[in-house]
Coordinates of C-alpha atoms in Angstrom, one line a residue:
M621 CA -1.4 35.0 -17.7
Q622 CA -0.5 31.9 -16.7
K623 CA -3.4 29.3 -17.7
T624 CA -3.6 26.0 -14.6
A625 CA -5.5 23.0 -14.6
A626 CA -8.2 24.8 -13.4
S627 CA -8.9 27.0 -17.0
G628 CA -8.6 23.9 -18.7
G629 CA -4.7 23.3 -19.5
L630 CA -1.7 21.6 -18.5
R631 CA 1.3 22.7 -18.4
L632 CA 4.1 20.7 -18.3
N633 CA 7.4 22.1 -16.6
Y634 CA 10.4 21.1 -18.6
R635 CA 12.8 22.8 -15.8
R636 CA 11.6 20.0 -13.0
T637 CA 11.2 17.3 -15.2
F638 CA 14.6 17.9 -16.5
L639 CA 15.8 18.0 -12.6
I640 CA 13.7 14.5 -12.3
G641 CA 15.7 13.1 -14.9
F642 CA 19.2 13.0 -13.0
A643 CA 17.7 9.7 -11.0
F644 CA 17.2 8.2 -14.8
L645 CA 20.8 9.6 -15.9
G646 CA 22.6 7.7 -12.7
I647 CA 20.7 4.4 -13.6
L648 CA 21.6 4.5 -17.4
L649 CA 25.3 5.6 -16.2
L650 CA 25.7 2.5 -14.0
W651 CA 23.8 -0.1 -16.5
Q652 CA 25.9 1.2 -19.4
V653 CA 29.3 0.5 -17.8
Y654 CA 28.0 -2.7 -16.0
D655 CA 26.8 -4.4 -19.4
S656 CA 29.8 -3.1 -21.2
W657 CA 32.3 -4.3 -19.3
C658 CA 30.7 -7.6 -17.0
P659 CA 30.3 -10.1 -20.0
T660 CA 33.5 -9.7 -21.0
F661 CA 34.7 -10.1 -17.8
L662 CA 32.7 -13.6 -17.0
T663 CA 33.8 -14.5 -20.7
D664 CA 37.5 -14.3 -19.8
I665 CA 37.2 -15.6 -16.2
F666 CA 35.3 -18.6 -17.4
A667 CA 37.4 -19.3 -20.2
R668 CA 40.6 -19.6 -18.0
R669 CA 38.4 -22.0 -15.5
M670 CA 37.9 -23.9 -18.3
Y671 CA 40.6 -23.9 -20.6
G672 CA 43.2 -23.2 -18.7
L673 CA 43.9 -19.7 -21.1
S674 CA 42.7 -16.3 -21.8
S675 CA 39.8 -15.2 -23.7
A676 CA 42.4 -13.4 -26.2
E677 CA 44.3 -16.8 -26.4
L678 CA 41.6 -18.8 -27.3
K679 CA 40.1 -16.4 -29.7
A680 CA 43.5 -16.4 -31.9
G681 CA 43.5 -20.3 -31.5
D682 CA 40.3 -22.0 -30.5
P683 CA 37.4 -19.2 -30.8
D684 CA 34.3 -21.9 -30.9
K685 CA 35.3 -22.5 -27.1
I686 CA 34.8 -18.5 -26.6
L687 CA 31.1 -19.7 -27.6
N688 CA 30.8 -21.9 -26.1
V689 CA 31.0 -20.6 -22.4
Q690 CA 28.6 -17.7 -23.3
W691 CA 25.6 -19.8 -21.4
I692 CA 27.5 -19.7 -18.6
V693 CA 27.7 -16.3 -18.9
G694 CA 24.2 -15.7 -19.7
I695 CA 23.1 -17.6 -16.5
I696 CA 25.2 -15.2 -14.7
M697 CA 23.7 -12.2 -16.4
A698 CA 20.4 -14.0 -15.6
C699 CA 20.7 -14.7 -12.1
D700 CA 21.0 -10.9 -11.9
N701 CA 17.9 -10.1 -13.7
L702 CA 16.0 -12.9 -11.8
A703 CA 16.8 -10.9 -8.1
A704 CA 15.4 -7.7 -10.1
L705 CA 12.1 -9.6 -11.2
I706 CA 11.6 -10.4 -7.7
L707 CA 12.8 -6.9 -5.7
L708 CA 11.7 -4.0 -8.4
P709 CA 7.5 -4.6 -7.7
I710 CA 8.9 -5.3 -3.8
F711 CA 10.6 -1.8 -3.9
G712 CA 8.0 -0.3 -6.2
S713 CA 4.8 -1.3 -3.8
L714 CA 6.8 0.0 -0.5
S715 CA 7.5 3.0 -1.8
D716 CA 3.6 3.7 -2.9
K717 CA 3.2 2.8 1.3
T718 CA 6.0 4.7 2.3
H719 CA 5.4 8.4 3.9
T720 CA 8.5 10.2 5.3
P721 CA 9.6 13.8 5.3
I722 CA 11.4 13.6 2.7
G723 CA 9.1 11.9 0.0
K724 CA 8.1 8.8 -0.9
R725 CA 10.6 7.6 -3.6
M726 CA 13.5 9.5 -1.8
P727 CA 14.8 6.9 1.0
Y728 CA 14.9 4.7 -1.9
I729 CA 16.7 6.6 -4.2
L730 CA 19.2 7.9 -1.9
T731 CA 20.1 4.3 -0.1
G732 CA 20.3 2.7 -3.4
T733 CA 22.9 5.0 -5.1
L734 CA 24.8 5.2 -1.5
V735 CA 25.3 1.5 -1.4
S736 CA 25.5 1.0 -5.3
A737 CA 28.1 3.7 -6.0
V738 CA 30.5 2.0 -3.1
A739 CA 29.7 -1.6 -4.2
F740 CA 30.4 -0.8 -8.1
P741 CA 34.8 -0.1 -8.4
F742 CA 34.6 -4.2 -6.6
I743 CA 33.8 -5.7 -9.5
P744 CA 37.2 -4.9 -11.7
L745 CA 38.9 -5.4 -8.8
F746 CA 38.0 -8.9 -7.8
F747 CA 38.2 -10.1 -11.9
H748 CA 41.6 -8.2 -11.8
R749 CA 42.4 -10.7 -9.1
G750 CA 40.7 -13.4 -10.7
Q751 CA 38.3 -14.0 -7.8
I752 CA 34.8 -15.4 -9.5
A753 CA 33.3 -15.8 -5.9
G754 CA 34.0 -12.0 -5.3
M755 CA 33.2 -10.5 -8.3
V756 CA 29.7 -12.0 -9.0
V757 CA 28.5 -11.4 -5.0
M758 CA 29.5 -7.5 -5.9
M759 CA 27.6 -7.5 -8.7
G760 CA 24.8 -9.0 -7.0
V761 CA 24.7 -6.3 -4.5
V762 CA 25.1 -3.4 -6.8
L763 CA 22.1 -4.8 -8.6
M764 CA 20.0 -5.7 -5.9
F765 CA 20.3 -1.8 -4.5
M766 CA 20.1 -0.5 -8.1
M767 CA 16.7 -2.4 -8.0
M768 CA 15.8 -0.5 -4.6
Y769 CA 16.4 2.7 -6.6
R770 CA 15.7 2.3 -10.0
N771 CA 11.8 1.6 -9.3
P772 CA 11.0 4.5 -7.1
A773 CA 13.2 6.8 -9.8
V774 CA 11.1 6.4 -12.6
A775 CA 8.0 6.1 -10.4
L776 CA 9.0 9.9 -9.6
M777 CA 8.0 10.9 -13.2
P778 CA 4.1 10.0 -13.2
D779 CA 4.0 10.9 -9.5
I780 CA 4.2 14.4 -10.4
T781 CA 3.3 14.8 -13.7
P782 CA -0.8 15.0 -15.0
K783 CA -1.1 11.9 -17.4
P784 CA -1.6 13.3 -20.7
L785 CA 2.0 14.7 -20.3
R786 CA 3.7 11.7 -19.1
A787 CA 4.8 10.6 -23.1
K788 CA 6.7 14.2 -23.5
A789 CA 7.9 13.5 -19.8
N790 CA 9.3 10.8 -20.4
G791 CA 11.0 11.7 -23.6
I792 CA 12.8 14.4 -21.2
I793 CA 14.0 12.1 -18.9
N794 CA 14.9 9.5 -21.5
I795 CA 17.2 11.9 -22.9
M796 CA 18.9 12.8 -19.7
G797 CA 19.8 9.3 -18.9
Y798 CA 21.2 8.9 -22.1
F799 CA 23.3 11.5 -20.7
G800 CA 25.0 8.9 -18.4
G801 CA 25.2 6.3 -20.6
A802 CA 27.0 8.8 -23.0
A803 CA 29.8 9.9 -20.0
A804 CA 30.2 6.0 -19.6
T805 CA 30.5 5.5 -23.3
V806 CA 33.3 8.2 -23.7
L807 CA 35.2 6.3 -20.9
G808 CA 35.0 3.4 -22.6
I809 CA 36.8 5.3 -25.8
F810 CA 39.6 6.2 -23.9
L811 CA 40.2 3.5 -21.6
K812 CA 39.9 0.5 -24.0
L813 CA 38.7 -2.9 -22.6
S814 CA 40.1 -4.2 -25.7
D815 CA 43.5 -3.5 -24.6
Y816 CA 43.2 -4.8 -21.1
I817 CA 41.5 -8.5 -22.7
N818 CA 44.3 -9.3 -25.5
A819 CA 46.9 -7.5 -23.2
A820 CA 49.4 -10.6 -21.7
D821 CA 48.5 -11.5 -18.1
A822 CA 51.7 -9.5 -16.7
A823 CA 50.6 -6.5 -18.7
R824 CA 47.4 -5.9 -17.5
K825 CA 46.9 -2.8 -15.7
L826 CA 44.0 -2.6 -13.4
W827 CA 43.2 1.3 -14.1
I828 CA 42.2 0.7 -17.5
I829 CA 38.9 -1.2 -16.4
E830 CA 38.7 0.4 -13.0
I831 CA 38.7 3.9 -13.8
P832 CA 35.3 3.3 -15.9
F833 CA 33.7 1.8 -12.6
V834 CA 35.2 4.9 -10.3
V835 CA 33.8 8.0 -12.0
A836 CA 29.9 6.0 -12.9
S837 CA 29.8 6.1 -9.0
I838 CA 31.2 9.6 -8.5
L839 CA 28.7 10.7 -11.0
M840 CA 25.8 8.4 -9.6
V841 CA 26.3 10.1 -6.2
I842 CA 26.2 13.7 -7.9
S843 CA 23.2 12.9 -9.5
A844 CA 21.2 11.5 -6.9
F845 CA 22.6 15.0 -4.8
V846 CA 21.1 17.3 -7.3
L847 CA 17.3 15.2 -6.9
F848 CA 17.2 15.4 -3.7
A849 CA 18.4 19.0 -3.4
T850 CA 16.3 20.3 -6.3
I851 CA 12.8 17.7 -5.7
R852 CA 10.8 18.3 -3.0
E853 CA 8.3 15.5 -3.1
N854 CA 5.7 15.9 -0.5
R855 CA 5.5 19.8 -1.5
L856 CA 5.0 18.9 -5.3
A857 CA 2.7 16.4 -4.7
E858 CA 0.5 18.9 -2.5
E859 CA 0.8 21.7 -5.2
M860 CA -0.1 19.6 -8.0
K861 CA -2.9 18.1 -6.7
D862 CA -5.4 20.0 -9.2
E863 CA -3.6 19.0 -12.3
L864 CA -3.2 15.8 -11.5
A865 CA -6.9 14.8 -10.5
L866 CA -7.8 16.7 -14.1
G867 CA -5.0 14.3 -16.0
E868 CA -7.3 11.4 -14.4
R869 CA -10.3 12.5 -16.2
L870 CA -8.4 13.2 -19.2
A871 CA -6.5 9.7 -19.2
A872 CA -6.5 7.6 -22.7
V873 CA -8.0 4.7 -21.4
E874 CA -11.4 2.8 -22.1
T875 CA -12.8 2.7 -18.4
P876 CA -11.7 5.5 -15.9
V877 CA -9.4 3.9 -13.1
D878 CA -11.1 3.2 -9.9
D879 CA -9.4 2.6 -6.9
D880 CA -12.3 1.1 -4.8
A881 CA -13.4 -1.3 -7.9
P882 CA -11.5 -4.3 -8.9
M883 CA -9.8 -3.5 -12.5
S884 CA -12.1 -3.1 -15.9
K885 CA -11.6 -6.2 -18.0
A886 CA -10.6 -3.6 -21.0
N887 CA -8.0 -1.7 -19.1
K888 CA -6.7 -5.2 -17.7
R889 CA -6.2 -7.1 -21.4
M890 CA -4.9 -3.3 -22.7
L891 CA -2.4 -4.2 -19.5
L892 CA -1.5 -7.7 -20.4
A893 CA -1.4 -6.9 -23.8
I894 CA 1.2 -4.2 -23.5
L895 CA 3.3 -6.1 -20.7
G896 CA 3.3 -9.2 -23.4
A897 CA 4.9 -7.8 -25.9
E898 CA 6.9 -5.5 -23.6
F899 CA 8.5 -8.7 -22.6
L900 CA 9.0 -9.8 -26.1
W901 CA 11.1 -6.6 -27.1
F902 CA 13.4 -6.9 -23.8
M903 CA 14.3 -10.3 -24.5
A904 CA 15.4 -8.8 -28.3
D905 CA 17.4 -5.8 -27.2
N906 CA 18.8 -7.5 -23.8
A907 CA 20.0 -10.0 -26.1
I908 CA 22.1 -7.4 -28.2
G909 CA 22.8 -5.4 -25.4
T910 CA 24.6 -8.5 -23.4
Y911 CA 26.2 -9.6 -26.0
I912 CA 27.2 -6.8 -28.7
G913 CA 30.7 -6.3 -26.6
N914 CA 31.7 -9.5 -27.2
Y915 CA 30.2 -9.8 -30.6
V916 CA 32.3 -6.8 -31.3
I917 CA 35.8 -8.3 -29.6
Y918 CA 35.9 -11.8 -30.2
Y919 CA 33.1 -12.0 -33.8
L920 CA 34.4 -9.1 -35.6
N921 CA 38.1 -9.0 -34.2
S922 CA 37.6 -5.6 -34.0
A923 CA 38.6 -2.7 -30.8
S924 CA 35.8 -2.2 -27.8
S925 CA 35.9 1.2 -28.3
A926 CA 33.5 0.3 -31.4
T927 CA 31.0 -0.6 -29.4
M928 CA 31.3 2.7 -27.7
I929 CA 30.6 4.3 -30.4
L930 CA 28.2 2.3 -31.5
T931 CA 26.4 3.1 -28.3
I932 CA 26.8 7.1 -29.0
V933 CA 25.6 7.0 -32.5
G934 CA 22.4 5.2 -30.9
G935 CA 22.5 7.2 -28.0
L936 CA 22.0 10.2 -30.1
A937 CA 19.3 8.5 -32.4
S938 CA 17.5 7.8 -29.5
V939 CA 18.1 11.8 -28.3
I940 CA 16.0 12.5 -31.4
G941 CA 13.5 10.0 -31.2
F942 CA 12.7 10.8 -27.8
A943 CA 12.3 14.9 -28.1
I944 CA 10.2 13.8 -30.9
A945 CA 8.3 10.8 -29.8
G946 CA 5.5 12.9 -27.7
S947 CA 4.8 15.1 -30.6
I948 CA 4.0 11.9 -33.0
A949 CA 2.1 10.2 -30.0
D950 CA -0.6 13.4 -30.2
R951 CA -1.0 13.5 -33.4
I952 CA -1.3 9.2 -34.3
G953 CA -1.6 7.8 -31.0
R954 CA 0.8 6.0 -28.6
K955 CA 0.2 2.5 -30.1
W956 CA 1.1 3.5 -33.6
T957 CA 4.0 5.2 -32.0
V958 CA 5.6 2.2 -30.6
T959 CA 4.3 -0.4 -33.4
S960 CA 6.6 2.0 -36.0
G961 CA 9.3 2.0 -34.0
L962 CA 9.0 -1.6 -33.5
G963 CA 8.9 -1.9 -37.4
I964 CA 12.1 0.4 -37.7
T965 CA 14.1 -1.9 -35.3
V966 CA 13.1 -4.9 -37.2
I967 CA 14.4 -3.5 -41.0
A968 CA 17.9 -2.1 -39.0
L969 CA 18.6 -5.6 -37.0
A970 CA 17.6 -7.7 -40.3
V971 CA 20.2 -5.7 -42.1
M972 CA 23.0 -6.7 -39.4
C973 CA 22.4 -10.1 -40.1
F974 CA 23.9 -9.7 -43.2
V975 CA 27.0 -7.9 -41.5
R976 CA 30.1 -10.1 -41.9
P977 CA 34.1 -9.0 -40.3
T978 CA 35.9 -6.7 -42.9
G979 CA 39.0 -9.1 -42.2
T980 CA 41.3 -5.7 -42.7
V981 CA 43.8 -5.9 -40.4
T982 CA 44.3 -1.7 -38.9
G983 CA 46.6 -0.8 -35.7
A984 CA 49.1 -2.4 -34.0
G985 CA 46.7 -4.6 -32.2
G986 CA 45.9 -6.4 -34.8
E987 CA 42.2 -5.8 -34.8
H988 CA 39.9 -5.8 -37.9
A989 CA 38.5 -2.6 -39.8
F990 CA 34.8 -2.5 -38.2
P991 CA 31.9 -2.8 -40.3
A992 CA 30.1 0.8 -41.5
L993 CA 27.0 -0.4 -41.9
L994 CA 27.0 -1.5 -38.2
F995 CA 26.9 2.4 -37.0
A996 CA 23.5 2.7 -39.7
V997 CA 22.2 -0.3 -38.1
W998 CA 22.7 1.3 -34.9
A999 CA 21.6 4.7 -35.3
V1000 CA 18.4 3.4 -37.2
K1001 CA 17.9 1.1 -34.2
G1002 CA 18.2 4.0 -31.3
F1003 CA 15.6 6.0 -33.2
G1004 CA 12.9 3.3 -33.4
M1005 CA 13.7 2.1 -29.8
A1006 CA 13.3 5.5 -28.1
L1007 CA 9.9 5.8 -29.8
V1008 CA 9.2 2.8 -28.2
H1009 CA 10.8 3.2 -25.1
N1010 CA 8.9 7.2 -25.1
C1011 CA 5.3 5.9 -25.0
S1012 CA 5.5 2.3 -23.3
F1013 CA 5.9 3.2 -19.8
P1014 CA 3.6 6.2 -19.9
M1015 CA 1.0 3.7 -21.4
V1016 CA 1.3 0.9 -18.1
V1017 CA 0.9 3.8 -15.6
E1018 CA -1.9 5.4 -17.5
L1019 CA -4.3 2.7 -16.2
C1020 CA -3.7 3.2 -12.2
S1021 CA -4.0 5.9 -9.9
S1022 CA -1.8 7.9 -8.5
K1023 CA -1.9 5.5 -5.6
K1024 CA -0.3 3.0 -7.5
I1025 CA 1.9 3.9 -9.7
G1026 CA 5.0 2.2 -7.6
K1027 CA 2.8 -0.7 -8.3
F1028 CA 2.2 -0.5 -12.1
T1029 CA 6.0 0.4 -12.3
G1030 CA 7.1 -3.1 -10.7
Y1031 CA 4.1 -4.4 -13.3
Y1032 CA 6.0 -2.7 -16.3
Y1033 CA 9.8 -3.8 -14.8
A1034 CA 8.8 -7.4 -14.1
A1035 CA 7.9 -8.0 -18.0
S1036 CA 11.2 -6.2 -18.7
M1037 CA 13.3 -7.9 -16.4
S1038 CA 11.8 -11.4 -16.6
A1039 CA 12.2 -11.2 -20.1
Q1040 CA 16.1 -10.1 -19.2
T1041 CA 16.1 -13.5 -16.9
I1042 CA 15.1 -15.8 -19.7
T1043 CA 17.4 -14.2 -22.8
P1044 CA 21.2 -14.2 -22.1
I1045 CA 20.5 -18.2 -21.0
L1046 CA 18.1 -18.8 -24.0
L1047 CA 20.4 -17.3 -26.4
G1048 CA 23.7 -18.6 -24.7
L1049 CA 22.6 -22.2 -25.6
V1050 CA 21.8 -20.5 -29.1
F1051 CA 25.4 -20.0 -29.4
K1052 CA 26.5 -23.0 -27.7
V1053 CA 24.4 -25.1 -30.1
T1054 CA 25.1 -23.3 -33.2
L1055 CA 28.9 -22.3 -32.7
A1056 CA 27.7 -19.0 -34.6
W1057 CA 27.7 -15.4 -33.5
G1058 CA 25.4 -14.3 -36.6
A1059 CA 22.8 -15.9 -34.6
L1060 CA 22.5 -12.9 -32.1
P1061 CA 21.1 -10.6 -34.8
V1062 CA 18.5 -13.4 -36.4
Y1063 CA 17.7 -14.4 -32.5
S1064 CA 16.4 -10.8 -32.0
T1065 CA 15.2 -9.6 -35.0
A1066 CA 12.2 -12.9 -34.4
L1067 CA 11.6 -11.5 -31.5
F1068 CA 11.5 -7.6 -32.1
F1069 CA 8.8 -8.7 -34.8
A1070 CA 7.0 -11.0 -32.4
S1071 CA 6.2 -7.9 -30.1
C1072 CA 5.5 -5.8 -33.1
L1073 CA 2.7 -8.1 -34.3
V1074 CA 1.3 -8.1 -30.4
F1075 CA 1.3 -4.6 -30.1
G1076 CA 0.0 -4.0 -33.0
L1077 CA -2.7 -6.8 -33.4
C1078 CA -3.5 -6.7 -29.2
V1079 CA -3.1 -3.4 -28.3
K1080 CA -6.1 -0.2 -28.5
N1081 CA -4.9 3.1 -29.9
I1082 CA -6.7 5.3 -27.2
K1083 CA -6.0 8.9 -27.6
A1084 CA -6.8 11.6 -24.4
R1085 CA -9.1 13.3 -24.2
K1086 CA -8.9 16.7 -25.9
L1087 CA -7.5 19.1 -24.0
E1088 CA -5.6 22.4 -24.1
N1089 CA -1.7 21.9 -23.5
V1090 CA 0.3 25.0 -22.8
N1091 CA 3.2 25.3 -25.5
G1092 CA 6.4 27.4 -26.5
L1093 CA 7.7 29.6 -24.2
E1094 CA 4.9 29.5 -21.6
A1095 CA 5.5 26.0 -21.4
L1096 CA 8.8 26.8 -19.2
V1097 CA 7.4 29.1 -16.9
G1098 CA 6.7 28.4 -13.5
D1099 CA 7.4 25.7 -10.4

């Protein structure tokens, strides 16, 4: 006999959670392609405009000039994030107030997916033709409509998951997202961006950079269709009213959430502390994500496929982290799970500060062998950040009722996107001043350490009240 909320037990529906994860799969799929290719596109196209030479020619003759254009790359990447900072809370609040026959989140997910998927393949096309304005406009269109998609897609999980189960559910959602990132990464291994960048102009083949964007668009549309075909928002919200109400009573908060009263001072302090620490770790993590492709190509002088292998190694470690983070949080609390993840990441990136180019030439392209130590760094970092991401978002939406999940998801992304708006520009200026690629790991290590201190010192470790979570085979049964 299945246990229900009425009998004192809560059950995480794994099948349904995996299906909701298709929304996040589409998000990370696009993001992985965007972050892996676009900074290098911008580096190459601005190198030509400023110095009349391709980035490959500058790397061979005057590599400092590559560093000198990174601040411009940072500004372009930051402008996209600035738009996200404005749009994410707007779409979150709008979706909270939306009521349609297909739900409150689904209209935004479907519209955002369709427009982003159509616009995405035009980014490499304009780059190949040397049209900066067209490329930047298409990047802006993709980012704007992905913001329409992202907040409602992420809010969908807590909409229909009781609060004490959200850390485990978030782990499943993130694993699905990493499947999307892995699909993009595999494409980057076989279609090497460095082969395109290092080729003479006449030998550059558009299909090498176009195929990853086209495939990402197709898979995004498929993932949105699967989500739409299997998740009925309105029906699920009605069916789960009792379980969601029980989750509210068992929430890990200092004071109960009440929509009819102002947010309590204790809960507000908790929210601000989480968002402040989140701002710092996204400053650090986005710096790595934005510039690692250029770091590998222009500093380590290695093939771009090494970046993709790094991503796979980190992704596999992240999957392990997401799979066990919920159980760890049940034992030691979400605060110490996040703090431990940040500490692990600090150690990994501190090691990266000592990595140098190998100088060993391999292959016909003249690339250097990739430093094997970075694979270990990425595995440890991936595991640590999985613990962080798995628990931090549920901690934010724990502090609101079901009526404001989109709004509080907007707060979470406002903190992350404001960090991602600032950090590419700031680190780009650091590169310009230091003319040293080694500034990248130092910068990120310092910020991760600061976020670990803020989270460890300012966030309280409040566990959910004791409840009987259904485990084992019984947890897999039912809709």
